[in-house]
Amino acid sequence: MGTKSFFIDTTKCTGCRGCQVACKQWNELPAEKTVNRGTYQNPPDLSSQTYTLVRFNEVLEGDNIKWHFFKDQCRHCISPPCLIEADNQKVEGAIIQDATGTVVYDLEKTQKLSFQKIKESCPYNIPRVNPKTKSISKCTMCVDRITNGLLPACAKACPTGAVQFGDREEILKKAHVRLDELKPLYKEARILDEEEVNVLYLIVDKPALYQIAERDDRSSLLALKSLFKPLSVLGIGAALLCQLPSLRERGMKKD
Ligand code: SF4
Ligand code: SF4
């Protein structure tokens, strides 16, 4: 199985949050108690119980307000700085990358990692810690589904086609076809960090208007370290799959 990628076309997102609900359902994550903060963005941020979140951004354009929705989640970096940091901390198998390019955390082994350092290593501010168990978690790319021929739960649930998933080459082509369509209409249209991640976002305005973290020089330096081949990369995907509840254990849920 080759490298898999997401294409998230933010121009097709309507903010329905079907992806958020599907993610919680598949990963058996509980709802979080929240309060009205005067925004539809709910819960307010990613957490150990929320692996993906649609960020709601209101942007003033002349007299009109427009929405920029952004489905935030782990980017499944091609050379993951978080994995490099876990290797530096010598906690073998806590963070691995399998043959599909998926970056997955072992909930039990991550308890031995310094959360602060893992969090700082991530260019996109993604990992979160469970305050009770000290496990670190994030989007799993539904690796237990995709290795069984199913779509990730969020991609399956998206009613507008904003969340697409498939082989990296095919996804890259789709993303560029769409970019070519939008570029004449939006001069800021771009695909974010396409050489560095397996979750490709297409946005049509400045990144700062989407409430997202961006890569910086620090992360690029960390990615360079990957040239020294972290031990956890590839070849131990099978061990990973043992850590996740199998489809059978979960009643053979279908997509
Ligand atoms: S986005 Fe952050 S958590 Fe996800 S693979 Fe990259 S460094 Fe790791
Ligand atoms: S790929 Fe799976 S774990 Fe990741 S955001 Fe989508 S549903 Fe959640």
Short mmCIF file of C-alpha atoms and ligand atoms in Angstrom, two decimals:
data_model
loop_
_atom_site.label_atom_id
_atom_site.label_comp_id
_atom_site.label_asym_id
_atom_site.label_seq_id
_atom_site.Cartn_x
_atom_site.Cartn_y
_atom_site.Cartn_z
CA MET A 1 0.00 0.00 0.00
CA GLY A 2 1.51 3.32 -1.12
CA THR A 3 1.39 6.74 0.47
CA LYS A 4 -2.09 8.08 1.14
CA SER A 5 -3.15 11.70 1.32
CA PHE A 6 -6.06 13.96 2.04
CA PHE A 7 -7.17 16.85 -0.15
CA ILE A 8 -9.16 19.36 1.88
CA ASP A 9 -10.79 21.92 -0.38
CA THR A 10 -11.78 24.68 2.03
CA THR A 11 -13.89 26.36 -0.66
CA LYS A 12 -16.31 23.41 -0.56
CA CYS A 13 -16.62 23.28 3.24
CA THR A 14 -19.97 24.54 4.56
CA GLY A 15 -19.06 24.20 8.24
CA CYS A 16 -21.56 21.40 8.86
CA ARG A 17 -19.07 19.58 11.11
CA GLY A 18 -20.18 16.15 9.92
CA CYS A 19 -16.46 15.26 9.85
CA GLN A 20 -16.08 16.16 13.53
CA VAL A 21 -19.00 13.96 14.54
CA ALA A 22 -17.86 11.06 12.35
CA CYS A 23 -14.36 11.27 13.82
CA LYS A 24 -15.68 11.10 17.36
CA GLN A 25 -18.00 8.23 16.49
CA TRP A 26 -15.34 6.08 14.83
CA ASN A 27 -12.67 6.79 17.43
CA GLU A 28 -15.15 6.41 20.32
CA LEU A 29 -14.31 9.86 21.67
CA PRO A 30 -16.79 11.50 24.04
CA ALA A 31 -18.43 14.88 23.50
CA GLU A 32 -16.96 17.75 25.50
CA LYS A 33 -18.92 20.08 27.73
CA THR A 34 -18.77 23.59 26.25
CA VAL A 35 -20.37 26.98 26.80
CA ASN A 36 -21.74 29.52 24.35
CA ARG A 37 -18.81 31.75 23.36
CA GLY A 38 -20.63 33.61 20.59
CA THR A 39 -19.19 31.42 17.84
CA TYR A 40 -20.27 28.27 16.05
CA GLN A 41 -16.75 26.88 16.50
CA ASN A 42 -17.33 24.16 19.02
CA PRO A 43 -15.49 22.81 20.93
CA PRO A 44 -13.11 25.77 21.06
CA ASP A 45 -9.97 23.81 20.18
CA LEU A 46 -8.47 20.41 19.44
CA SER A 47 -8.06 18.21 22.50
CA SER A 48 -7.27 14.63 23.47
CA GLN A 49 -11.00 14.00 22.85
CA THR A 50 -11.26 15.98 19.59
CA TYR A 51 -8.92 14.92 16.79
CA THR A 52 -10.39 17.23 14.15
CA LEU A 53 -12.08 20.59 14.43
CA VAL A 54 -13.70 22.92 11.92
CA ARG A 55 -12.36 26.37 12.69
CA PHE A 56 -14.88 29.13 11.96
CA ASN A 57 -13.31 32.37 10.74
CA GLU A 58 -15.33 35.47 9.95
CA VAL A 59 -13.59 37.76 7.46
CA LEU A 60 -14.82 41.25 6.60
CA GLU A 61 -14.79 41.97 2.87
CA GLY A 62 -16.12 45.49 2.21
CA ASP A 63 -19.51 45.55 3.91
CA ASN A 64 -19.89 41.80 3.74
CA ILE A 65 -18.82 39.06 6.10
CA LYS A 66 -17.58 35.84 4.61
CA TRP A 67 -16.68 32.55 6.27
CA HIS A 68 -13.35 30.78 5.99
CA PHE A 69 -13.87 27.27 7.35
CA PHE A 70 -10.78 25.18 8.12
CA LYS A 71 -10.89 21.51 9.15
CA ASP A 72 -7.85 21.40 11.40
CA GLN A 73 -6.10 18.08 12.10
CA CYS A 74 -2.68 16.41 12.02
CA ARG A 75 -1.01 16.98 8.63
CA HIS A 76 0.73 13.57 8.66
CA CYS A 77 4.02 15.22 7.80
CA ILE A 78 6.24 13.40 5.32
CA SER A 79 9.21 13.82 7.68
CA PRO A 80 7.34 14.22 10.97
CA PRO A 81 9.11 16.48 13.48
CA CYS A 82 7.08 14.92 16.32
CA LEU A 83 8.42 11.48 15.42
CA ILE A 84 11.96 12.81 15.34
CA GLU A 85 11.44 14.32 18.78
CA ALA A 86 10.08 11.01 20.12
CA ASP A 87 13.19 9.26 18.78
CA ASN A 88 15.33 11.89 20.48
CA GLN A 89 13.58 11.04 23.72
CA LYS A 90 14.36 7.35 23.07
CA VAL A 91 10.81 6.08 23.56
CA GLU A 92 10.78 3.40 20.91
CA GLY A 93 7.48 2.86 19.11
CA ALA A 94 5.66 5.76 20.78
CA ILE A 95 5.31 7.56 17.44
CA ILE A 96 5.66 5.72 14.17
CA GLN A 97 5.01 6.20 10.47
CA ASP A 98 3.70 3.25 8.49
CA ALA A 99 3.91 2.40 4.79
CA THR A 100 0.86 4.57 4.00
CA GLY A 101 2.67 7.62 5.43
CA THR A 102 0.32 7.71 8.42
CA VAL A 103 1.84 9.08 11.61
CA VAL A 104 0.30 7.28 14.57
CA TYR A 105 0.78 7.62 18.28
CA ASP A 106 0.73 4.64 20.66
CA LEU A 107 -1.40 5.97 23.50
CA GLU A 108 0.34 3.91 26.17
CA LYS A 109 3.91 4.56 25.05
CA THR A 110 3.33 8.30 24.60
CA GLN A 111 2.77 8.51 28.36
CA LYS A 112 6.56 8.23 28.66
CA LEU A 113 7.22 11.23 26.40
CA SER A 114 7.63 14.85 27.40
CA PHE A 115 4.38 16.35 26.07
CA GLN A 116 5.82 19.86 26.10
CA LYS A 117 8.66 18.86 23.76
CA ILE A 118 6.37 16.91 21.42
CA LYS A 119 3.98 19.86 21.27
CA GLU A 120 6.82 22.29 20.58
CA SER A 121 8.17 20.06 17.81
CA CYS A 122 4.92 20.16 15.81
CA PRO A 123 4.81 23.02 13.29
CA TYR A 124 1.01 22.99 13.31
CA ASN A 125 0.27 22.86 17.06
CA ILE A 126 -1.58 19.56 16.83
CA PRO A 127 -0.69 17.05 19.59
CA ARG A 128 -2.79 17.19 22.74
CA VAL A 129 -2.40 15.43 26.10
CA ASN A 130 -5.04 13.70 28.18
CA PRO A 131 -4.65 15.34 31.61
CA LYS A 132 -5.67 12.16 33.42
CA THR A 133 -3.79 9.41 31.55
CA LYS A 134 -0.93 11.61 30.18
CA SER A 135 -1.38 9.94 26.78
CA ILE A 136 -0.64 12.18 23.78
CA SER A 137 -2.99 11.91 20.83
CA LYS A 138 -4.11 13.35 17.48
CA CYS A 139 -5.73 12.27 14.21
CA THR A 140 -4.82 8.67 13.32
CA MET A 141 -5.73 9.05 9.63
CA CYS A 142 -8.16 6.26 10.53
CA VAL A 143 -5.33 3.84 9.81
CA ASP A 144 -7.47 0.95 11.01
CA ARG A 145 -10.03 1.83 8.31
CA ILE A 146 -7.72 2.69 5.42
CA THR A 147 -5.67 -0.49 5.79
CA ASN A 148 -8.97 -2.38 5.46
CA GLY A 149 -9.93 -0.59 2.26
CA LEU A 150 -12.30 1.93 3.86
CA LEU A 151 -12.23 5.71 3.65
CA PRO A 152 -11.32 7.68 6.78
CA ALA A 153 -14.52 8.35 8.73
CA CYS A 154 -14.36 12.12 8.16
CA ALA A 155 -13.88 11.77 4.39
CA LYS A 156 -16.74 9.27 4.23
CA ALA A 157 -19.05 11.63 6.12
CA CYS A 158 -18.33 14.86 4.22
CA PRO A 159 -21.42 15.65 2.13
CA THR A 160 -19.86 18.30 -0.12
CA GLY A 161 -16.64 16.65 -1.29
CA ALA A 162 -14.52 19.08 0.72
CA VAL A 163 -12.63 16.16 2.30
CA GLN A 164 -11.16 13.77 -0.27
CA PHE A 165 -8.77 10.90 0.33
CA GLY A 166 -6.71 8.56 -1.83
CA ASP A 167 -3.30 7.73 -3.24
CA ARG A 168 -0.93 10.68 -2.92
CA GLU A 169 -0.27 11.08 -6.65
CA GLU A 170 -3.95 11.04 -7.49
CA ILE A 171 -4.74 13.48 -4.67
CA LEU A 172 -1.98 15.84 -5.79
CA LYS A 173 -3.44 15.88 -9.30
CA LYS A 174 -6.93 16.63 -7.98
CA ALA A 175 -5.60 19.43 -5.80
CA HIS A 176 -3.79 21.07 -8.72
CA VAL A 177 -6.76 20.78 -11.08
CA ARG A 178 -8.86 22.60 -8.48
CA LEU A 179 -6.13 25.17 -7.84
CA ASP A 180 -6.00 25.93 -11.57
CA GLU A 181 -9.77 26.49 -11.53
CA LEU A 182 -9.65 28.87 -8.57
CA LYS A 183 -6.46 30.82 -9.27
CA PRO A 184 -8.11 33.16 -11.84
CA LEU A 185 -10.79 34.03 -9.26
CA TYR A 186 -8.64 34.26 -6.10
CA LYS A 187 -5.12 35.65 -6.36
CA GLU A 188 -4.23 34.25 -2.93
CA ALA A 189 -5.33 30.69 -3.81
CA ARG A 190 -2.69 28.15 -2.85
CA ILE A 191 -2.02 24.63 -1.60
CA LEU A 192 -0.35 24.68 1.81
CA ASP A 193 3.04 22.99 2.29
CA GLU A 194 2.38 20.34 -0.35
CA GLU A 195 5.97 19.05 -0.37
CA GLU A 196 5.95 18.51 3.39
CA VAL A 197 2.60 16.99 4.32
CA ASN A 198 0.06 14.35 3.38
CA VAL A 199 -2.92 16.51 4.28
CA LEU A 200 -3.15 19.04 1.48
CA TYR A 201 -5.23 22.14 2.09
CA LEU A 202 -6.41 24.45 -0.63
CA ILE A 203 -7.14 27.95 0.66
CA VAL A 204 -8.10 31.10 -1.25
CA ASP A 205 -7.03 33.82 1.16
CA LYS A 206 -4.00 34.64 3.33
CA PRO A 207 -3.22 31.80 5.79
CA ALA A 208 -3.45 34.25 8.71
CA LEU A 209 -7.20 34.55 8.06
CA TYR A 210 -7.75 30.84 8.72
CA GLN A 211 -6.72 30.62 12.42
CA ILE A 212 -4.02 28.06 11.69
CA ALA A 213 -0.45 27.50 12.71
CA GLU A 214 2.11 27.64 9.92
CA ARG A 215 5.44 25.98 9.42
CA ASP A 216 8.44 28.05 10.43
CA ASP A 217 12.21 27.78 10.14
CA ARG A 218 12.42 25.73 13.33
CA SER A 219 10.24 22.98 11.87
CA SER A 220 12.15 22.97 8.62
CA LEU A 221 15.34 22.43 10.57
CA LEU A 222 13.74 19.57 12.43
CA ALA A 223 12.59 18.03 9.17
CA LEU A 224 16.16 18.16 7.91
CA LYS A 225 17.18 15.94 10.80
CA SER A 226 15.02 13.24 9.27
CA LEU A 227 17.80 12.71 6.75
CA PHE A 228 19.42 10.78 9.58
CA LYS A 229 16.59 8.25 9.33
CA PRO A 230 14.60 7.99 12.55
CA LEU A 231 14.38 4.39 13.74
CA SER A 232 10.64 4.40 13.92
CA VAL A 233 10.02 5.22 10.28
CA LEU A 234 8.55 2.41 8.19
CA GLY A 235 8.72 -1.29 8.74
CA ILE A 236 6.96 -1.37 12.06
CA GLY A 237 3.49 -0.58 10.86
CA ALA A 238 2.38 -4.04 11.80
CA ALA A 239 3.23 -3.39 15.42
CA LEU A 240 1.17 -0.22 15.25
CA LEU A 241 -1.91 -1.97 14.02
CA CYS A 242 -1.83 -4.21 17.07
CA GLN A 243 -2.21 -1.11 19.23
CA LEU A 244 -5.46 -0.03 17.66
CA PRO A 245 -8.82 -1.66 18.32
CA SER A 246 -9.44 -3.92 15.35
CA LEU A 247 -12.49 -3.69 13.15
CA ARG A 248 -13.60 -7.03 14.60
CA GLU A 249 -13.37 -5.76 18.19
CA ARG A 250 -15.47 -2.80 17.15
CA GLY A 251 -18.25 -4.93 15.71
CA MET A 252 -16.95 -4.77 12.10
CA LYS A 253 -18.28 -1.28 11.58
CA LYS A 254 -18.76 -0.58 7.90
CA ASP A 255 -18.07 2.69 6.13
S1 SF4 B 1 1.31 17.76 12.02
FE1 SF4 B 1 2.38 17.70 13.96
S2 SF4 B 1 1.54 15.92 15.01
FE2 SF4 B 1 1.06 15.69 12.83
S3 SF4 B 1 2.77 14.49 11.97
FE3 SF4 B 1 3.26 16.66 11.68
S4 SF4 B 1 4.51 17.12 13.49
FE4 SF4 B 1 3.42 15.24 13.96
S1 SF4 B 2 -8.78 10.63 9.53
FE1 SF4 B 2 -9.98 9.63 11.17
S2 SF4 B 2 -8.95 10.26 13.06
FE2 SF4 B 2 -8.28 11.71 11.44
S3 SF4 B 2 -9.71 13.42 11.52
FE3 SF4 B 2 -10.54 11.98 9.99
S4 SF4 B 2 -11.97 10.68 11.18
FE4 SF4 B 2 -10.64 11.73 12.69
#
